[in-house]
């Protein structure tokens, strides 16, 4: 069952008991990367505080901060790529195109004009 990972959505699912809908893997990947970005942003905020944690040198703190920043930038690029690509299942939701003007007997295209 597809559900957004929040408490309100979990309660709504439990109370309303909707029929299960298949999850779109492309959309789930976008949500997963977005959640990862939020976690990395919190880590960056924690690491960039005014005071160094006890027992941690400035060089160690800078290394940690740099590593998390690189991960955050990579996750941001991944999210950007996911958002800019077409959905893998888009063909299932697109209406079928009508056949182009096909020749009919007599040499015309089938259109009166």
Short mmCIF file of C-alpha atoms in Angstrom, two decimals:
data_model
loop_
_atom_site.label_atom_id
_atom_site.label_comp_id
_atom_site.label_asym_id
_atom_site.label_seq_id
_atom_site.Cartn_x
_atom_site.Cartn_y
_atom_site.Cartn_z
CA UNK A 1 0.00 0.00 0.00
CA UNK A 2 1.23 3.44 -0.85
CA UNK A 3 1.26 5.96 1.93
CA UNK A 4 3.17 9.09 2.70
CA UNK A 5 5.37 8.57 5.76
CA UNK A 6 3.59 10.93 8.17
CA UNK A 7 1.52 10.21 11.24
CA UNK A 8 -1.61 11.92 9.86
CA UNK A 9 -1.50 9.83 6.68
CA UNK A 10 -1.03 6.65 8.68
CA UNK A 11 -4.05 7.51 10.87
CA UNK A 12 -6.15 8.39 7.81
CA UNK A 13 -5.22 5.07 6.23
CA UNK A 14 -6.16 3.18 9.39
CA UNK A 15 -9.48 5.01 9.81
CA UNK A 16 -10.62 5.24 6.20
CA UNK A 17 -9.18 1.89 5.05
CA UNK A 18 -9.01 2.86 1.37
CA UNK A 19 -8.49 0.23 -1.27
CA UNK A 20 -4.76 -0.33 -1.86
CA UNK A 21 -3.29 1.45 -4.87
CA UNK A 22 -0.08 0.34 -6.52
CA UNK A 23 2.84 2.58 -5.73
CA UNK A 24 4.74 4.34 -8.50
CA UNK A 25 8.44 3.53 -7.95
CA UNK A 26 9.57 6.80 -9.55
CA UNK A 27 7.49 8.83 -7.10
CA UNK A 28 8.74 6.75 -4.15
CA UNK A 29 12.35 7.38 -5.21
CA UNK A 30 11.67 11.14 -5.24
CA UNK A 31 10.19 10.97 -1.73
CA UNK A 32 13.10 8.88 -0.44
CA UNK A 33 15.69 11.33 -1.78
CA UNK A 34 13.74 14.28 -0.38
CA UNK A 35 13.63 12.61 3.06
CA UNK A 36 17.39 11.96 2.84
CA UNK A 37 17.95 15.64 2.02
CA UNK A 38 15.99 16.69 5.09
CA UNK A 39 18.12 14.43 7.31
CA UNK A 40 21.33 15.78 5.78
CA UNK A 41 20.14 19.37 6.22
CA UNK A 42 19.54 18.70 9.93
CA UNK A 43 23.03 17.19 10.20
CA UNK A 44 24.53 20.26 8.53
CA UNK A 45 22.68 22.52 10.94
CA UNK A 46 23.92 20.51 13.92
CA UNK A 47 27.51 20.45 12.66
CA UNK A 48 27.63 24.16 11.88
CA UNK A 49 26.91 25.29 15.42
CA UNK A 50 28.95 28.02 17.13
CA UNK A 51 30.67 25.67 19.55
CA UNK A 52 32.64 22.52 18.87
CA UNK A 53 31.41 19.36 20.57
CA UNK A 54 33.57 18.31 23.49
CA UNK A 55 36.54 16.18 22.43
CA UNK A 56 36.27 17.08 18.74
CA UNK A 57 38.97 19.14 17.08
CA UNK A 58 38.23 21.85 14.54
CA UNK A 59 39.81 19.74 11.80
CA UNK A 60 37.61 16.74 12.65
CA UNK A 61 34.52 18.95 12.71
CA UNK A 62 35.49 20.44 9.34
CA UNK A 63 35.97 16.94 7.87
CA UNK A 64 32.53 15.85 9.12
CA UNK A 65 30.92 19.02 7.84
CA UNK A 66 32.60 18.62 4.44
CA UNK A 67 31.50 14.97 4.15
CA UNK A 68 27.88 15.77 4.98
CA UNK A 69 27.92 18.75 2.62
CA UNK A 70 29.18 16.55 -0.24
CA UNK A 71 26.45 13.98 0.50
CA UNK A 72 23.85 16.76 0.58
CA UNK A 73 24.99 18.14 -2.76
CA UNK A 74 24.89 14.66 -4.33
CA UNK A 75 21.39 14.05 -2.96
CA UNK A 76 20.27 17.43 -4.30
CA UNK A 77 21.62 16.57 -7.75
CA UNK A 78 19.86 13.19 -7.59
CA UNK A 79 16.57 14.86 -6.64
CA UNK A 80 16.97 17.39 -9.45
CA UNK A 81 17.61 14.58 -11.94
CA UNK A 82 14.59 12.61 -10.68
CA UNK A 83 12.33 15.62 -10.91
CA UNK A 84 13.49 16.49 -14.42
CA UNK A 85 13.03 13.01 -15.92
CA UNK A 86 9.73 11.81 -17.20
CA UNK A 87 7.88 9.27 -15.16
CA UNK A 88 8.63 5.69 -16.13
CA UNK A 89 4.92 4.93 -16.12
CA UNK A 90 3.77 8.02 -18.01
CA UNK A 91 2.82 5.99 -21.07
CA UNK A 92 0.15 4.20 -19.05
CA UNK A 93 -1.60 7.52 -18.33
CA UNK A 94 -1.30 9.16 -21.74
CA UNK A 95 -4.31 8.97 -24.06
CA UNK A 96 -3.82 6.97 -27.21
CA UNK A 97 -3.10 9.10 -30.24
CA UNK A 98 -5.47 8.81 -33.15
CA UNK A 99 -4.06 7.55 -36.40
CA UNK A 100 -2.62 10.24 -38.63
CA UNK A 101 -4.32 11.14 -41.87
CA UNK A 102 -4.32 7.84 -43.68
CA UNK A 103 -4.93 7.66 -47.41
CA UNK A 104 -8.35 6.39 -48.41
CA UNK A 105 -9.52 4.88 -51.61
CA UNK A 106 -9.52 7.48 -54.35
CA UNK A 107 -6.20 9.08 -53.35
CA UNK A 108 -7.45 11.56 -50.70
CA UNK A 109 -6.49 11.80 -47.05
CA UNK A 110 -9.93 11.20 -45.63
CA UNK A 111 -10.53 14.87 -44.78
CA UNK A 112 -13.24 16.71 -46.72
CA UNK A 113 -11.12 19.86 -47.13
#
